């Protein structure tokens, strides 16, 4: 009773003021704001003032943000994101971009097999994201920041933006068919390009039936420094404010660099501020996929505003008012309180897309890309060879392709003084949380967890739990809001992070179903699973055999029956290509390299092993081993059955008793240590596997050619054979060992 009363009180007070994400160092005057257009009172629900010196945002270090530590595979990036390029210094979040080349092994998709290629990115930079930490639906975001570099030098691409909870930036597998959908109509033509679409009557993962979902993007700011005047008088530097949304307009799109013709683009329901005009340099993009059916278009409703030097020398306030209340929906951008751009729902009647209503998280980053403010070939200095696109400060040849003054300007620092989010506490549609009652995401993300981390980047889960204390220390000075106890930081109750430098943060309200005690289902290791299956199958076989044998014994005519058993007999017809096991679907996406996602249901620990190059070699071999491996051995096959036994049909090397007291008993002469099972094959060195796979493909293709010279299967087999041949055996062995260790680690304690 008392507990319920206390809980009721907590819930009640939570309605009065949500404070779980508020930085206690936010000054009182900044704890409320009024919407500029509507006058509604808003209360602070999230803030970060970055006042504590030396915070780190690496995975596991901070409850609000994660600084990614990985290559950026998007937008022709020339940078690699390092977590240590994001720190707090002198009261700001300090994102540093520098000329600091990173060489790394990039996992790339080659005809369904992973190839490791050594790649080099000349620049290092930083990206923090609130993904799966702080998300909100509706409200006002206000960011006070100073942009990096110089107003007149192009090349840097600083941004502050919002992205739907179901996509994680730079993890390309999470954005395919998800970004930037905001569409709730069942449209058979588009069904294959929006993963969670309104045509699905019974979706899994707690999603609502017939409800389209996605991860739209709102850009609060993307700044383009540099000099010069573009078409129709847009002067650099400028910044763009955008809503990026799918579905996009498929046909008759405006030409980039030109204003749209009347009726050709979104018009009605858009309003531009005094110094702002339509962004005619970016109308969106096509997301190319393997097949046309899976390819789609994303539109950018975007505006450009000229800015001056002071944005790079002083702090300015960038503000987005995002109203989700039904019948009031709107997006409005402001700069230091001045109106910039507005999008109202009726503008989207053009395509049928929706205003954003997904839970969104905040991102802050600086990118470097040849597509953003770089000189075009004819703008490069005379004698610069633009054919080799190397963009590198380290050599004269490559530096001339960079914007003038770019290398000299580095390192550059993007400084964010504060990030604050306000909501109307009396408005039900304003919510906090990445998974809400109307827009659940948690179970979907858990069920597709492999899209949100990169195992080829040494990651084994999307986010590690935030460590509270534990960092090594000599004195309490290291430990933020904590003390140094026996050489380790111990945090006060309000602090977290290894060095206790972050304020604790939490959702005041959970929209999730109440927590339930869940007994984890018993785990069966795959080997045992196979053994159990084999046992069941054999038992069934024996029973069937006994019955038929008894029947036959009675009728005294012994014709060998062949119980239906799944293992392949020694000579299956060459035409049969069994359905591929759970190997990832091969898909080419718009984004370069990155490994494409695999569709899986639930967390599947074995998949780590299956999806290594070695695992794939084994799977390729298991589908055609009889072309390359002589098993069972000749010796086993030629064993003469004992009295009353005969060879079990379809199982050379196995004898079965057909009469007498031992009726139904099996004697297996086959060598099981050499059997072509996943486990046995996986134990072989990759070099040997490659040879076996090559032999198997070769003889399968040859047999096919003999029997069916123009079989449509041949080119596919040849392609797969080529993919397998390209695998680097040494690297595959290393990867396989790692994956197996990972598998063992993940399944520990579950047996
Ligand atoms: C940002 O960090 C750099 C060093 O990485 C430092 O030189 C600069 O002063 C910092 N900016 C602020 C405002 O502290
Ligand atoms: C446009 O920009 C100029 C100079 O940057 C500024 O003085 C003026 O107030 C701006 N106009 C509007 C409507 O924001």
XYZ file of C-alpha atoms in Angstrom, residues 85-623:
539
model
C 38.060 13.869 -30.826
C 35.075 14.778 -28.669
C 35.854 16.173 -25.201
C 34.571 18.829 -22.861
C 36.995 21.741 -22.430
C 36.428 25.171 -20.904
C 32.692 24.679 -20.612
C 32.028 23.530 -24.178
C 31.660 20.285 -26.055
C 34.716 20.447 -28.247
C 34.675 18.431 -31.503
C 38.080 18.523 -33.137
C 38.743 17.980 -36.832
C 42.350 17.485 -37.776
C 44.632 16.259 -40.509
C 45.482 12.929 -38.858
C 45.318 9.995 -41.265
C 43.777 6.743 -40.052
C 44.596 3.439 -41.716
C 42.183 0.635 -41.004
C 40.884 -2.675 -42.266
C 37.581 -2.060 -43.917
C 35.146 -4.956 -44.236
C 33.534 -4.748 -47.646
C 30.919 -6.806 -49.403
C 32.214 -8.734 -52.400
C 29.625 -10.965 -53.960
C 28.280 -12.011 -50.604
C 31.676 -12.621 -48.997
C 33.415 -10.171 -46.721
C 36.648 -8.790 -48.047
C 39.023 -6.866 -45.851
C 40.622 -3.954 -47.622
C 43.175 -1.620 -46.141
C 41.800 1.897 -46.393
C 43.115 5.249 -45.345
C 41.167 8.332 -44.337
C 43.217 11.534 -44.253
C 41.154 13.413 -41.642
C 40.046 12.632 -38.112
C 36.913 14.099 -36.621
C 34.124 13.509 -34.119
C 30.420 12.588 -33.996
C 28.275 12.327 -30.872
C 24.817 10.845 -30.989
C 22.089 10.279 -28.445
C 20.993 7.065 -30.144
C 19.122 4.759 -27.751
C 19.902 7.121 -24.883
C 17.905 10.356 -24.984
C 15.078 10.645 -27.517
C 12.066 12.917 -27.552
C 8.936 13.495 -29.588
C 7.863 17.110 -30.055
C 9.206 20.230 -28.392
C 11.886 22.844 -28.803
C 15.596 22.199 -29.248
C 17.994 25.029 -28.657
C 21.717 24.684 -29.298
C 24.262 27.398 -28.583
C 27.366 26.856 -30.669
C 30.345 28.302 -32.464
C 31.056 26.740 -35.840
C 34.496 25.255 -36.569
C 37.153 26.705 -38.853
C 36.906 29.917 -40.797
C 33.892 31.466 -42.469
C 35.792 31.915 -45.726
C 37.483 28.520 -45.962
C 35.353 25.704 -47.357
C 35.668 21.996 -46.637
C 34.240 21.482 -43.160
C 30.681 20.261 -42.734
C 29.522 20.951 -39.168
C 26.022 19.806 -38.347
C 23.412 19.550 -35.606
C 20.531 17.269 -36.432
C 17.796 14.913 -35.298
C 17.306 11.356 -36.501
C 14.538 8.818 -35.822
C 15.295 6.254 -33.123
C 15.231 3.275 -35.486
C 18.289 4.383 -37.463
C 21.810 4.799 -36.161
C 24.007 7.162 -38.134
C 27.097 5.643 -39.827
C 25.707 2.122 -39.245
C 24.503 1.772 -42.795
C 22.689 -1.516 -42.191
C 20.298 0.280 -39.844
C 19.376 2.984 -42.325
C 18.530 0.957 -45.447
C 14.775 1.052 -46.068
C 14.362 2.917 -42.773
C 15.869 6.356 -43.448
C 14.121 8.790 -43.896
C 10.642 7.260 -44.047
C 7.672 9.084 -42.599
C 4.718 7.526 -44.355
C 1.627 5.771 -43.148
C -0.130 4.668 -46.308
C -0.190 1.145 -47.665
C 1.241 1.572 -51.106
C 1.967 -1.704 -52.899
C 4.476 -0.002 -55.197
C 6.517 1.283 -52.302
C 6.064 -1.584 -49.897
C 9.472 -3.065 -50.650
C 11.315 0.165 -49.978
C 9.841 0.975 -46.570
C 10.744 -1.815 -44.204
C 7.973 -1.150 -41.695
C 5.052 -0.228 -43.894
C 1.346 0.242 -43.507
C 0.581 -2.878 -45.570
C 1.680 -5.256 -42.821
C -1.322 -6.521 -40.844
C 0.634 -8.466 -38.229
C 4.116 -7.119 -37.687
C 6.325 -8.541 -34.961
C 8.378 -6.768 -32.293
C 5.389 -5.091 -30.670
C 4.829 -2.877 -33.716
C 1.328 -1.780 -34.504
C -0.517 -3.422 -37.372
C -0.800 -1.472 -40.612
C 1.368 1.351 -39.360
C 4.199 2.795 -41.396
C 7.360 3.606 -39.477
C 10.807 4.938 -40.271
C 13.600 7.274 -39.310
C 13.151 10.733 -40.788
C 15.806 13.406 -40.372
C 15.552 17.038 -39.293
C 18.643 19.151 -39.845
C 18.780 22.029 -37.395
C 21.916 23.223 -39.114
C 24.377 22.128 -41.757
C 26.861 24.883 -42.445
C 28.715 25.500 -45.704
C 31.674 27.832 -45.206
C 33.655 29.255 -48.126
C 33.670 32.196 -50.495
C 31.773 33.052 -53.631
C 28.242 33.551 -54.753
C 26.186 30.681 -56.088
C 23.298 30.804 -58.530
C 20.605 33.390 -57.812
C 22.784 35.285 -55.371
C 23.258 32.833 -52.512
C 26.467 33.923 -50.842
C 28.777 31.619 -48.929
C 29.045 30.965 -46.077
C 25.516 29.726 -45.603
C 23.672 27.114 -43.612
C 20.874 24.752 -44.537
C 17.838 23.787 -42.492
C 16.011 20.733 -43.776
C 13.438 18.041 -43.309
C 14.596 14.891 -45.089
C 11.741 12.539 -45.760
C 10.585 9.562 -47.810
C 8.694 8.816 -49.933
C 10.209 11.269 -52.363
C 9.041 12.540 -55.686
C 9.924 9.931 -58.274
C 9.645 11.742 -61.577
C 10.299 15.171 -63.039
C 12.550 16.252 -60.194
C 14.049 19.740 -60.263
C 17.609 20.039 -61.550
C 20.179 20.686 -58.800
C 21.443 24.264 -58.930
C 18.251 25.496 -60.594
C 15.063 26.693 -59.031
C 12.110 24.356 -59.552
C 9.514 25.147 -62.191
C 6.085 26.120 -60.844
C 4.332 23.002 -59.569
C 7.459 20.903 -59.786
C 8.368 20.988 -56.102
C 6.915 21.509 -52.611
C 5.469 25.034 -52.423
C 2.275 25.330 -50.464
C 2.784 25.294 -46.684
C 6.401 26.465 -46.786
C 7.510 29.835 -45.481
C 10.973 31.392 -45.744
C 12.535 34.034 -43.478
C 13.921 37.360 -44.648
C 17.392 36.221 -45.646
C 16.398 32.694 -46.539
C 15.605 30.982 -49.824
C 14.834 27.540 -51.142
C 17.845 25.217 -51.206
C 18.178 24.596 -54.917
C 21.433 22.720 -54.431
C 19.987 19.706 -52.726
C 16.575 18.239 -53.461
C 17.336 14.858 -51.969
C 18.747 11.650 -53.306
C 18.005 8.267 -54.757
C 18.866 5.314 -52.532
C 20.016 2.781 -55.062
C 19.623 -0.842 -54.157
C 20.304 -4.145 -55.799
C 16.993 -4.247 -57.577
C 14.836 -1.483 -58.895
C 11.992 -2.621 -56.706
C 14.071 -1.892 -53.616
C 15.353 1.483 -54.797
C 13.692 4.618 -53.484
C 13.957 8.371 -53.363
C 14.323 10.648 -50.326
C 13.380 14.306 -50.594
C 14.897 17.275 -48.803
C 12.579 20.168 -48.006
C 15.393 22.554 -47.396
C 16.217 26.246 -47.072
C 19.503 28.162 -47.168
C 20.410 31.212 -45.117
C 23.505 33.323 -45.548
C 25.575 33.695 -42.383
C 28.536 35.870 -41.566
C 31.950 35.595 -39.891
C 30.499 35.869 -36.425
C 29.086 32.337 -36.633
C 32.658 31.094 -36.698
C 34.017 33.494 -34.100
C 31.122 33.814 -31.643
C 28.330 31.723 -30.208
C 24.882 31.842 -31.789
C 21.616 30.207 -30.841
C 20.092 27.729 -33.276
C 16.560 26.704 -32.491
C 14.010 24.250 -33.825
C 10.374 24.271 -32.778
C 8.868 20.892 -33.564
C 5.147 20.685 -32.879
C 3.541 17.234 -33.044
C 0.187 18.023 -31.476
C -2.504 16.926 -33.934
C -3.793 19.840 -36.026
C -0.879 22.007 -34.973
C 1.968 20.050 -36.512
C 4.810 22.247 -37.707
C 8.555 22.606 -38.021
C 10.047 26.047 -37.470
C 13.685 27.088 -37.416
C 15.112 30.217 -35.775
C 18.527 31.861 -35.545
C 19.070 34.002 -32.445
C 15.308 34.295 -32.225
C 14.814 35.370 -35.863
C 12.512 33.283 -38.016
C 14.240 31.264 -40.748
C 11.974 28.575 -42.204
C 8.645 26.844 -41.623
C 7.163 23.575 -42.867
C 3.456 22.878 -42.379
C 1.768 19.514 -43.026
C -0.021 20.602 -46.175
C 3.314 21.019 -47.963
C 3.616 17.237 -47.805
C 0.332 16.597 -49.616
C 2.659 16.631 -52.576
C 3.848 13.076 -51.835
C 1.623 11.888 -49.015
C 4.505 11.838 -46.515
C 3.868 12.705 -42.867
C 5.291 15.346 -40.606
C 7.903 13.788 -38.316
C 6.344 12.045 -35.317
C 8.939 9.398 -34.463
C 11.015 9.588 -31.286
C 14.184 11.364 -32.382
C 17.702 11.677 -30.987
C 20.213 14.502 -31.364
C 23.513 14.341 -33.259
C 26.425 16.767 -33.396
C 29.382 16.293 -35.713
C 31.822 17.751 -38.186
C 32.300 15.884 -41.442
C 34.764 16.377 -44.297
C 33.507 15.349 -47.691
C 34.464 16.059 -51.263
C 30.752 16.668 -51.881
C 30.605 19.589 -49.432
C 32.335 22.855 -50.313
C 35.215 21.335 -52.263
C 36.525 23.010 -55.417
C 35.245 21.500 -58.643
C 37.966 20.254 -61.033
C 37.967 23.516 -63.010
C 38.236 25.505 -59.783
C 41.429 23.733 -58.715
C 44.762 25.522 -59.220
C 46.465 25.054 -62.611
C 48.534 21.876 -62.812
C 46.435 20.042 -60.233
C 45.672 16.531 -61.427
C 42.067 15.997 -60.505
C 41.943 12.482 -61.945
C 43.409 10.984 -58.751
C 40.962 11.893 -56.062
C 43.217 11.797 -53.032
C 42.374 14.972 -51.047
C 45.320 14.740 -48.662
C 47.205 17.528 -46.899
C 50.270 15.267 -46.798
C 51.257 15.663 -50.438
C 51.297 18.646 -52.736
C 49.637 16.602 -55.481
C 46.653 15.782 -53.328
C 46.465 18.983 -51.277
C 45.711 21.044 -54.382
C 42.338 19.278 -54.619
C 41.327 20.667 -51.222
C 39.734 24.066 -50.666
C 42.311 26.876 -50.478
C 43.569 27.357 -46.917
C 41.951 24.148 -45.642
C 45.073 22.331 -44.445
C 46.492 25.479 -42.828
C 43.231 25.995 -40.929
C 43.342 22.617 -39.151
C 42.887 21.607 -36.398
C 39.438 23.185 -36.189
C 37.108 23.013 -33.195
C 33.331 22.905 -33.242
C 32.297 24.248 -29.836
C 28.859 23.559 -28.414
C 28.080 25.572 -25.308
C 24.758 23.923 -24.479
C 22.028 21.665 -25.794
C 18.569 22.138 -24.308
C 15.231 20.509 -25.083
C 11.911 21.879 -23.879
C 8.425 20.383 -23.967
C 4.868 21.283 -23.042
C 4.204 19.269 -19.934
C 0.452 19.506 -20.476
C 0.619 18.133 -24.013
C 0.223 14.371 -24.291
C 1.856 14.142 -27.707
C 5.128 15.481 -26.271
C 7.104 12.518 -25.030
C 10.490 11.513 -23.785
C 12.023 8.130 -24.567
C 13.312 6.245 -27.568
C 10.471 3.728 -27.367
C 7.049 5.148 -26.608
C 3.509 3.825 -26.393
C 2.567 5.090 -29.837
C 5.994 4.461 -31.400
C 7.587 1.399 -29.827
C 11.137 0.738 -30.980
C 12.794 -1.281 -28.243
C 11.838 -4.761 -29.361
C 12.507 -3.997 -33.000
C 15.999 -2.789 -32.148
C 16.659 -5.800 -29.914
C 15.437 -8.103 -32.651
C 17.738 -6.514 -35.227
C 20.569 -5.712 -32.906
C 23.226 -6.671 -35.442
C 22.312 -3.689 -37.581
C 23.289 -1.267 -34.846
C 26.874 -2.328 -34.231
C 29.806 -3.275 -36.399
C 31.523 -6.560 -35.499
C 34.222 -5.775 -38.035
C 35.042 -2.711 -35.963
C 35.676 -4.760 -32.837
C 32.204 -4.065 -31.432
C 30.100 -6.798 -29.887
C 26.953 -4.864 -29.044
C 25.532 -1.442 -29.918
C 26.075 0.232 -26.563
C 27.861 -0.912 -23.475
C 26.265 -0.023 -20.152
C 27.591 3.221 -18.738
C 30.215 2.520 -16.110
C 29.678 4.365 -12.851
C 33.181 4.874 -11.496
C 35.990 2.392 -11.788
C 38.556 4.531 -13.603
C 42.078 4.377 -12.187
C 42.932 7.334 -10.007
C 45.710 8.649 -7.787
C 43.619 11.272 -6.017
C 39.985 12.358 -5.943
C 40.858 15.205 -8.308
C 40.602 12.680 -11.170
C 37.162 11.544 -10.098
C 34.796 14.412 -10.945
C 31.892 14.139 -8.511
C 33.373 11.172 -6.677
C 36.268 10.023 -4.593
C 39.334 7.940 -5.214
C 39.073 4.758 -3.178
C 41.930 2.229 -3.406
C 43.051 3.553 -6.755
C 39.592 3.548 -8.384
C 36.978 6.272 -8.766
C 33.806 5.828 -6.768
C 30.942 8.122 -7.806
C 28.520 10.122 -5.720
C 24.875 9.069 -6.240
C 24.273 11.850 -8.763
C 27.356 11.163 -10.902
C 28.251 8.479 -13.401
C 30.821 7.642 -16.070
C 34.129 5.909 -15.299
C 35.504 9.173 -13.856
C 32.173 10.330 -12.345
C 32.137 13.363 -14.621
C 28.608 13.008 -16.014
C 25.354 13.665 -14.254
C 23.121 10.640 -13.996
C 20.282 10.602 -16.500
C 17.115 8.563 -16.850
C 13.618 8.566 -18.325
C 11.083 9.739 -15.749
C 8.365 7.778 -17.458
C 8.739 4.448 -19.135
C 6.232 3.717 -21.849
C 7.370 0.130 -21.928
C 5.200 -2.695 -20.691
C 5.890 -3.358 -17.008
C 9.047 -5.244 -16.295
C 8.453 -8.953 -15.977
C 10.609 -11.690 -14.593
C 11.643 -13.678 -17.584
C 13.155 -17.100 -17.250
C 15.561 -17.379 -20.078
C 14.862 -20.306 -22.301
C 17.399 -23.078 -21.981
C 20.202 -22.737 -24.422
C 21.135 -25.641 -26.634
C 24.555 -25.457 -28.230
C 24.338 -25.942 -31.983
C 26.375 -29.147 -31.874
C 24.045 -30.699 -29.374
C 21.092 -29.407 -31.333
C 22.363 -31.207 -34.419
C 22.972 -34.334 -32.394
C 19.455 -34.231 -30.954
C 18.003 -33.725 -34.397
C 20.050 -36.590 -35.797
C 18.955 -38.749 -32.899
C 15.293 -37.941 -33.460
C 15.594 -38.540 -37.143
C 17.407 -41.813 -36.671
C 14.917 -42.938 -34.040
C 12.099 -42.127 -36.383
C 13.963 -43.999 -39.094
C 14.443 -47.030 -36.914
C 10.826 -47.075 -35.844
C 9.730 -46.754 -39.438
C 12.178 -49.416 -40.390
C 11.095 -51.781 -37.618
C 7.489 -51.447 -38.636
C 8.210 -51.961 -42.279
C 10.691 -54.751 -41.512
C 8.125 -56.570 -39.383
C 5.557 -56.157 -42.073
C 7.977 -57.400 -44.662
C 9.167 -60.244 -42.479
C 5.591 -61.298 -42.244
C 5.078 -61.148 -45.957
C 8.505 -62.766 -46.283
C 9.472 -60.491 -49.127
C 12.435 -58.384 -48.086
C 12.621 -55.361 -50.272
C 14.887 -52.711 -48.827
C 12.835 -49.740 -47.836
C 14.370 -46.328 -47.516
C 13.042 -44.336 -44.648
C 13.060 -40.648 -45.361
C 16.192 -39.316 -43.749
C 17.547 -35.863 -44.385
C 21.267 -36.503 -44.771
C 22.287 -36.492 -48.402
C 22.996 -39.894 -49.849
C 26.208 -40.328 -51.681
C 25.126 -39.308 -55.145
C 22.382 -36.751 -55.237
C 21.361 -35.551 -58.677
C 23.562 -32.661 -59.723
C 20.661 -30.398 -60.539
C 19.532 -29.986 -56.962
C 20.661 -26.726 -55.416
C 19.216 -26.786 -51.926
C 17.862 -23.597 -50.514
C 20.685 -21.544 -49.118
C 20.942 -21.573 -45.357
C 20.848 -18.365 -43.399
C 23.537 -16.616 -45.389
C 23.063 -12.862 -45.650
C 21.076 -11.612 -48.558
C 23.343 -9.930 -51.007
C 22.323 -6.410 -51.654
C 24.076 -3.473 -53.131
C 23.113 -0.214 -51.479
C 23.514 3.430 -52.296
C 26.150 3.835 -49.666
C 29.606 2.605 -50.503
C 31.500 -0.263 -48.844
C 29.928 -1.162 -45.508
C 28.531 -4.561 -44.924
C 24.892 -4.822 -45.710
C 22.587 -6.017 -43.062
C 21.353 -9.475 -42.659
C 17.775 -10.136 -41.771
C 17.636 -12.156 -38.607
C 15.016 -12.698 -36.016
C 16.069 -12.386 -32.441
C 19.575 -12.392 -31.098
C 21.332 -15.283 -32.705
C 24.706 -15.873 -31.163
C 25.721 -18.550 -33.651
C 25.340 -16.092 -36.469
C 28.613 -14.486 -35.382
C 30.308 -17.746 -36.367
C 28.212 -18.468 -39.457
C 28.817 -15.038 -40.881
C 32.576 -15.097 -40.784
C 34.262 -15.741 -44.091
C 35.183 -19.181 -42.826
C 31.585 -19.820 -41.795
C 30.493 -18.871 -45.280
C 33.096 -21.113 -46.870
C 31.792 -23.980 -44.756
C 28.216 -23.221 -45.741
C 29.188 -23.103 -49.384
C 30.916 -26.449 -48.962
C 28.042 -28.047 -47.026
C 25.822 -27.366 -50.002
